[in-house]
Amino acid sequence: MMDASSNQKAVAAALINALIIGLSFIFVKIALSVSDPLDTLAHRFTLSFLAASLFAFPGRARLKAAMPRAAKLLPLALLYPSLFFALQAFGLLYAPSSVAGIVQAVVPVFTMILAAIFLKEHTTLAQKMFTLVSVAGVVLIFAVPGVSISSASLGGILLILLSALSMAGYNAGARRMTKTWSPKEMTYIITFFGFLFFNAVSVIKHISAGTLSQYFVPLQEPKFLMAMLYLGVLSSLITSLLTNYALSRMEASRVSVFGSLSTVVTIAGGVLLLNERLDWYHWVGAVLIIGGVMGVNLKRRPSVQADQSKQIGGSNG
């Protein structure tokens, strides 16, 4: 059974992950002022993969041993980052961010359902209720200012919904994979697949439009490079590692609910860094989110197997 120290490390990883993702909105805005979403994703994962390779992320010997079975992670890599970011990017073309935020808020619910079906993870009634409280907090923050449903096409909402399902599927799938893969191995190989996928899509797009030379244009902008450093290294590579680490030590349903905290961080970042206004629904939503996350994690359930703790303990070198 996982000891208290391991649980604390997993919680810390999930919290840092939410902090990084919550602040990433600033750098996404900077990047999109220079480049389109697909090129941004291509450059983001190029930098992420280069960083992982330069630091020999899992260790060269371990990586060499893992590569022959790398194809087993392909379905997981298709869910995240490939489908998650692609569906989200195209969904936002047809649905406002407020609608997207509300739909994405249900990821913890989807994760809980998939984890129960495929991983046999059982949550208590209290945990289910606290998960819904956290989701309600996110929905409140996006809904009160006004949700322009009329400007959101059914297709756009469906794409965002599929994006949320992809993330939930990744959470459940990665939780299972951590039994045979270390977080570092998973992170490196999934980052590699993301690098291949988004660069292939971007290059095909430019070739079809006869604009291949424009692929490199954003890299001439210093502010774009700054944004890519944050998004590629911190908000892709490091968050992927933190997520996989947390999933190796906590139930998928518990890890997923921490994602709601990124909304609180985004609000705080907007207020502190961009002088945005803080309204009552931000406060109430933040309290609901934090309360929900604390409630889900208030009492540990003895469901994490000792063999996982032992496996991960030997993979951190």
mmCIF file of C-alpha atoms in Angstrom, residues 54-304:
data_model
loop_
_atom_site.group_PDB
_atom_site.id
_atom_site.type_symbol
_atom_site.label_atom_id
_atom_site.label_comp_id
_atom_site.label_asym_id
_atom_site.label_seq_id
_atom_site.Cartn_x
_atom_site.Cartn_y
_atom_site.Cartn_z
ATOM 1 C CA LEU A 54 18.914 16.935 -24.829
ATOM 2 C CA PHE A 55 18.445 15.961 -21.220
ATOM 3 C CA ALA A 56 18.317 12.246 -22.159
ATOM 4 C CA PHE A 57 15.080 12.231 -20.223
ATOM 5 C CA PRO A 58 14.593 8.579 -19.185
ATOM 6 C CA GLY A 59 18.310 7.762 -19.426
ATOM 7 C CA ARG A 60 19.835 6.502 -22.655
ATOM 8 C CA ALA A 61 20.094 2.861 -21.609
ATOM 9 C CA ARG A 62 16.506 2.759 -20.340
ATOM 10 C CA LEU A 63 15.216 4.537 -23.435
ATOM 11 C CA LYS A 64 17.019 2.122 -25.758
ATOM 12 C CA ALA A 65 15.452 -0.797 -23.916
ATOM 13 C CA ALA A 66 11.975 0.797 -24.041
ATOM 14 C CA MET A 67 11.892 1.761 -27.735
ATOM 15 C CA PRO A 68 11.073 -1.740 -29.103
ATOM 16 C CA ARG A 69 7.779 -1.665 -27.209
ATOM 17 C CA ALA A 70 7.061 2.029 -27.814
ATOM 18 C CA ALA A 71 4.224 1.176 -30.218
ATOM 19 C CA LYS A 72 2.177 0.016 -27.234
ATOM 20 C CA LEU A 73 1.916 3.647 -26.151
ATOM 21 C CA LEU A 74 0.634 4.835 -29.542
ATOM 22 C CA PRO A 75 -3.096 4.608 -28.612
ATOM 23 C CA LEU A 76 -2.354 6.649 -25.481
ATOM 24 C CA ALA A 77 -0.372 9.247 -27.452
ATOM 25 C CA LEU A 78 -3.238 9.558 -29.940
ATOM 26 C CA LEU A 79 -5.579 10.500 -27.092
ATOM 27 C CA TYR A 80 -3.129 12.998 -25.596
ATOM 28 C CA PRO A 81 -1.589 15.176 -26.867
ATOM 29 C CA SER A 82 -2.697 14.467 -30.457
ATOM 30 C CA LEU A 83 -6.496 14.268 -30.348
ATOM 31 C CA PHE A 84 -6.899 16.409 -27.233
ATOM 32 C CA PHE A 85 -5.142 19.470 -28.649
ATOM 33 C CA ALA A 86 -6.309 18.986 -32.248
ATOM 34 C CA LEU A 87 -9.981 18.618 -31.308
ATOM 35 C CA GLN A 88 -9.719 21.524 -28.892
ATOM 36 C CA ALA A 89 -8.085 23.793 -31.485
ATOM 37 C CA PHE A 90 -10.705 23.082 -34.154
ATOM 38 C CA GLY A 91 -13.549 23.134 -31.637
ATOM 39 C CA LEU A 92 -12.581 26.662 -30.578
ATOM 40 C CA LEU A 93 -13.028 27.771 -34.184
ATOM 41 C CA TYR A 94 -16.762 27.059 -33.868
ATOM 42 C CA ALA A 95 -17.453 27.533 -30.152
ATOM 43 C CA PRO A 96 -16.526 30.408 -27.794
ATOM 44 C CA SER A 97 -14.019 29.775 -25.026
ATOM 45 C CA SER A 98 -16.754 30.061 -22.384
ATOM 46 C CA VAL A 99 -18.616 27.091 -23.850
ATOM 47 C CA ALA A 100 -15.344 25.190 -24.243
ATOM 48 C CA GLY A 101 -14.454 25.868 -20.599
ATOM 49 C CA ILE A 102 -17.759 24.477 -19.381
ATOM 50 C CA VAL A 103 -17.497 21.343 -21.530
ATOM 51 C CA GLN A 104 -13.868 20.740 -20.531
ATOM 52 C CA ALA A 105 -14.903 21.036 -16.873
ATOM 53 C CA VAL A 106 -16.545 17.612 -17.051
ATOM 54 C CA VAL A 107 -13.209 15.828 -17.662
ATOM 55 C CA PRO A 108 -13.085 14.634 -14.007
ATOM 56 C CA VAL A 109 -16.569 13.143 -14.372
ATOM 57 C CA PHE A 110 -15.625 11.370 -17.605
ATOM 58 C CA THR A 111 -12.412 10.140 -15.992
ATOM 59 C CA MET A 112 -14.294 8.794 -12.982
ATOM 60 C CA ILE A 113 -16.669 6.873 -15.257
ATOM 61 C CA LEU A 114 -13.916 5.442 -17.479
ATOM 62 C CA ALA A 115 -11.749 4.536 -14.473
ATOM 63 C CA ALA A 116 -14.674 2.689 -12.900
ATOM 64 C CA ILE A 117 -15.339 0.754 -16.123
ATOM 65 C CA PHE A 118 -11.805 -0.068 -17.251
ATOM 66 C CA LEU A 119 -9.726 0.130 -14.069
ATOM 67 C CA LYS A 120 -12.354 -0.973 -11.554
ATOM 68 C CA GLU A 121 -11.594 2.124 -9.479
ATOM 69 C CA HIS A 122 -14.361 2.643 -6.976
ATOM 70 C CA THR A 123 -15.106 6.059 -5.536
ATOM 71 C CA THR A 124 -17.220 6.780 -2.496
ATOM 72 C CA LEU A 125 -20.442 8.765 -2.677
ATOM 73 C CA ALA A 126 -18.658 11.653 -0.948
ATOM 74 C CA GLN A 127 -15.917 11.665 -3.581
ATOM 75 C CA LYS A 128 -18.488 11.676 -6.371
ATOM 76 C CA MET A 129 -20.279 14.602 -4.766
ATOM 77 C CA PHE A 130 -17.072 16.582 -4.198
ATOM 78 C CA THR A 131 -16.051 15.980 -7.811
ATOM 79 C CA LEU A 132 -19.362 17.479 -8.929
ATOM 80 C CA VAL A 133 -18.808 20.418 -6.564
ATOM 81 C CA SER A 134 -15.461 21.105 -8.230
ATOM 82 C CA VAL A 135 -17.029 20.853 -11.687
ATOM 83 C CA ALA A 136 -19.810 23.220 -10.580
ATOM 84 C CA GLY A 137 -17.192 25.773 -9.578
ATOM 85 C CA VAL A 138 -15.639 25.753 -13.054
ATOM 86 C CA VAL A 139 -19.061 25.943 -14.729
ATOM 87 C CA LEU A 140 -20.049 28.901 -12.515
ATOM 88 C CA ILE A 141 -16.914 30.863 -13.439
ATOM 89 C CA PHE A 142 -17.529 30.429 -17.167
ATOM 90 C CA ALA A 143 -21.334 30.639 -17.147
ATOM 91 C CA VAL A 144 -22.074 33.757 -15.070
ATOM 92 C CA PRO A 145 -20.348 36.275 -17.399
ATOM 93 C CA GLY A 146 -22.604 34.996 -20.180
ATOM 94 C CA VAL A 147 -22.315 31.944 -22.367
ATOM 95 C CA SER A 148 -22.935 32.646 -26.025
ATOM 96 C CA ILE A 149 -24.585 29.366 -26.913
ATOM 97 C CA SER A 150 -26.065 30.952 -30.035
ATOM 98 C CA SER A 151 -22.578 31.475 -31.466
ATOM 99 C CA ALA A 152 -21.515 27.916 -30.697
ATOM 100 C CA SER A 153 -22.269 25.401 -33.429
ATOM 101 C CA LEU A 154 -23.227 21.853 -32.525
ATOM 102 C CA GLY A 155 -20.116 20.700 -34.346
ATOM 103 C CA GLY A 156 -17.881 22.938 -32.235
ATOM 104 C CA ILE A 157 -19.438 21.707 -28.987
ATOM 105 C CA LEU A 158 -19.062 18.108 -30.168
ATOM 106 C CA LEU A 159 -15.375 18.629 -30.945
ATOM 107 C CA ILE A 160 -14.747 20.113 -27.482
ATOM 108 C CA LEU A 161 -16.682 17.246 -25.913
ATOM 109 C CA LEU A 162 -14.547 14.724 -27.802
ATOM 110 C CA SER A 163 -11.471 16.625 -26.627
ATOM 111 C CA ALA A 164 -12.624 16.219 -23.018
ATOM 112 C CA LEU A 165 -13.236 12.513 -23.601
ATOM 113 C CA SER A 166 -9.733 12.186 -25.049
ATOM 114 C CA MET A 167 -8.214 13.680 -21.903
ATOM 115 C CA ALA A 168 -10.328 11.421 -19.688
ATOM 116 C CA GLY A 169 -9.338 8.413 -21.786
ATOM 117 C CA TYR A 170 -5.689 9.367 -21.408
ATOM 118 C CA ASN A 171 -6.014 9.627 -17.627
ATOM 119 C CA ALA A 172 -7.495 6.143 -17.399
ATOM 120 C CA GLY A 173 -5.122 4.630 -19.965
ATOM 121 C CA ALA A 174 -1.996 6.194 -18.483
ATOM 122 C CA ARG A 175 -2.994 4.972 -15.036
ATOM 123 C CA ARG A 176 -3.011 1.411 -16.393
ATOM 124 C CA MET A 177 0.257 1.868 -18.291
ATOM 125 C CA THR A 178 2.129 3.022 -15.184
ATOM 126 C CA LYS A 179 2.113 -0.612 -14.050
ATOM 127 C CA THR A 180 4.679 -1.465 -16.739
ATOM 128 C CA TRP A 181 6.170 1.913 -17.718
ATOM 129 C CA SER A 182 8.000 4.512 -15.677
ATOM 130 C CA PRO A 183 6.672 8.112 -15.838
ATOM 131 C CA LYS A 184 9.859 9.270 -17.584
ATOM 132 C CA GLU A 185 9.647 6.595 -20.291
ATOM 133 C CA MET A 186 5.980 7.325 -20.932
ATOM 134 C CA THR A 187 6.566 11.072 -21.056
ATOM 135 C CA TYR A 188 9.454 10.845 -23.527
ATOM 136 C CA ILE A 189 7.728 8.482 -25.962
ATOM 137 C CA ILE A 190 4.371 10.287 -25.840
ATOM 138 C CA THR A 191 6.160 13.603 -26.410
ATOM 139 C CA PHE A 192 7.899 12.033 -29.417
ATOM 140 C CA PHE A 193 4.559 10.948 -30.894
ATOM 141 C CA GLY A 194 3.152 14.446 -30.301
ATOM 142 C CA PHE A 195 6.171 15.925 -32.099
ATOM 143 C CA LEU A 196 5.606 13.655 -35.113
ATOM 144 C CA PHE A 197 1.837 14.183 -35.244
ATOM 145 C CA PHE A 198 1.665 17.967 -35.048
ATOM 146 C CA ASN A 199 4.629 18.564 -37.333
ATOM 147 C CA ALA A 200 3.162 16.202 -39.920
ATOM 148 C CA VAL A 201 -0.197 18.003 -39.786
ATOM 149 C CA SER A 202 1.450 21.432 -39.988
ATOM 150 C CA VAL A 203 3.763 20.517 -42.881
ATOM 151 C CA ILE A 204 0.910 18.894 -44.850
ATOM 152 C CA LYS A 205 -1.190 22.025 -44.303
ATOM 153 C CA HIS A 206 1.595 24.295 -45.603
ATOM 154 C CA ILE A 207 2.427 22.072 -48.577
ATOM 155 C CA SER A 208 -1.225 21.979 -49.647
ATOM 156 C CA ALA A 209 -1.388 25.779 -49.398
ATOM 157 C CA GLY A 210 2.035 26.323 -50.979
ATOM 158 C CA THR A 211 3.270 28.167 -47.877
ATOM 159 C CA LEU A 212 5.912 25.804 -46.509
ATOM 160 C CA SER A 213 8.413 28.643 -46.038
ATOM 161 C CA GLN A 214 6.011 30.275 -43.564
ATOM 162 C CA TYR A 215 6.435 27.332 -41.193
ATOM 163 C CA PHE A 216 9.626 28.899 -39.832
ATOM 164 C CA VAL A 217 8.475 32.529 -39.786
ATOM 165 C CA PRO A 218 7.113 32.563 -36.183
ATOM 166 C CA LEU A 219 10.524 31.434 -34.902
ATOM 167 C CA GLN A 220 11.940 34.818 -35.908
ATOM 168 C CA GLU A 221 9.840 36.525 -33.226
ATOM 169 C CA PRO A 222 11.526 36.689 -29.769
ATOM 170 C CA LYS A 223 8.175 36.766 -27.946
ATOM 171 C CA PHE A 224 7.083 33.618 -29.782
ATOM 172 C CA LEU A 225 10.281 31.828 -28.761
ATOM 173 C CA MET A 226 9.693 32.923 -25.164
ATOM 174 C CA ALA A 227 6.161 31.543 -25.282
ATOM 175 C CA MET A 228 7.420 28.270 -26.793
ATOM 176 C CA LEU A 229 9.924 27.844 -23.972
ATOM 177 C CA TYR A 230 7.110 27.960 -21.436
ATOM 178 C CA LEU A 231 4.575 25.973 -23.470
ATOM 179 C CA GLY A 232 7.019 23.418 -24.843
ATOM 180 C CA VAL A 233 9.206 22.745 -21.818
ATOM 181 C CA LEU A 234 7.021 23.546 -18.824
ATOM 182 C CA SER A 235 3.440 23.271 -20.096
ATOM 183 C CA SER A 236 4.002 20.162 -22.248
ATOM 184 C CA LEU A 237 7.062 18.198 -21.170
ATOM 185 C CA ILE A 238 7.078 18.884 -17.432
ATOM 186 C CA THR A 239 3.285 18.757 -17.005
ATOM 187 C CA SER A 240 3.190 15.448 -18.874
ATOM 188 C CA LEU A 241 5.829 14.050 -16.524
ATOM 189 C CA LEU A 242 4.001 15.376 -13.461
ATOM 190 C CA THR A 243 0.688 13.932 -14.650
ATOM 191 C CA ASN A 244 2.197 10.517 -15.367
ATOM 192 C CA TYR A 245 3.984 10.558 -12.009
ATOM 193 C CA ALA A 246 0.766 11.432 -10.155
ATOM 194 C CA LEU A 247 -1.162 8.766 -12.097
ATOM 195 C CA SER A 248 1.439 6.188 -11.110
ATOM 196 C CA ARG A 249 0.683 6.821 -7.443
ATOM 197 C CA MET A 250 -2.941 7.972 -7.276
ATOM 198 C CA GLU A 251 -6.239 6.875 -8.760
ATOM 199 C CA ALA A 252 -7.092 8.468 -12.112
ATOM 200 C CA SER A 253 -10.281 9.985 -10.665
ATOM 201 C CA ARG A 254 -8.286 11.782 -7.957
ATOM 202 C CA VAL A 255 -5.614 13.064 -10.326
ATOM 203 C CA SER A 256 -8.166 14.366 -12.803
ATOM 204 C CA VAL A 257 -10.029 16.543 -10.312
ATOM 205 C CA PHE A 258 -6.815 18.488 -9.631
ATOM 206 C CA GLY A 259 -7.127 19.835 -13.184
ATOM 207 C CA SER A 260 -9.959 22.073 -11.992
ATOM 208 C CA LEU A 261 -7.432 24.020 -9.926
ATOM 209 C CA SER A 262 -5.835 25.339 -13.128
ATOM 210 C CA THR A 263 -8.957 27.503 -13.568
ATOM 211 C CA VAL A 264 -8.278 29.120 -10.178
ATOM 212 C CA VAL A 265 -4.644 29.722 -11.155
ATOM 213 C CA THR A 266 -5.728 31.240 -14.476
ATOM 214 C CA ILE A 267 -8.020 33.681 -12.660
ATOM 215 C CA ALA A 268 -5.281 34.605 -10.186
ATOM 216 C CA GLY A 269 -2.822 35.091 -13.039
ATOM 217 C CA GLY A 270 -5.248 37.335 -14.877
ATOM 218 C CA VAL A 271 -5.755 39.492 -11.802
ATOM 219 C CA LEU A 272 -2.101 39.700 -10.737
ATOM 220 C CA LEU A 273 -0.396 39.882 -14.130
ATOM 221 C CA LEU A 274 -3.001 41.396 -16.454
ATOM 222 C CA ASN A 275 -4.965 43.544 -13.967
ATOM 223 C CA GLU A 276 -8.183 41.752 -14.814
ATOM 224 C CA ARG A 277 -11.276 42.269 -12.688
ATOM 225 C CA LEU A 278 -12.174 39.820 -9.912
ATOM 226 C CA ASP A 279 -15.946 39.363 -9.507
ATOM 227 C CA TRP A 280 -18.070 37.517 -6.966
ATOM 228 C CA TYR A 281 -18.494 34.455 -9.153
ATOM 229 C CA HIS A 282 -14.708 34.082 -9.360
ATOM 230 C CA TRP A 283 -14.541 33.910 -5.570
ATOM 231 C CA VAL A 284 -17.465 31.499 -5.243
ATOM 232 C CA GLY A 285 -16.225 29.339 -8.106
ATOM 233 C CA ALA A 286 -12.728 29.202 -6.634
ATOM 234 C CA VAL A 287 -14.081 28.155 -3.239
ATOM 235 C CA LEU A 288 -16.178 25.405 -4.852
ATOM 236 C CA ILE A 289 -13.215 24.150 -6.894
ATOM 237 C CA ILE A 290 -10.765 24.127 -3.995
ATOM 238 C CA GLY A 291 -13.358 22.629 -1.654
ATOM 239 C CA GLY A 292 -14.177 19.924 -4.176
ATOM 240 C CA VAL A 293 -10.537 18.976 -4.702
ATOM 241 C CA MET A 294 -9.897 18.889 -0.957
ATOM 242 C CA GLY A 295 -13.018 16.801 -0.412
ATOM 243 C CA VAL A 296 -12.029 14.206 -3.013
ATOM 244 C CA ASN A 297 -8.585 13.881 -1.430
ATOM 245 C CA LEU A 298 -9.620 14.281 2.209
ATOM 246 C CA LYS A 299 -9.546 10.601 3.063
ATOM 247 C CA ARG A 300 -7.236 8.104 1.428
ATOM 248 C CA ARG A 301 -8.780 4.873 0.333
ATOM 249 C CA PRO A 302 -6.585 1.727 0.455
ATOM 250 C CA SER A 303 -6.836 1.019 -3.260
ATOM 251 C CA VAL A 304 -3.321 1.641 -4.521
#
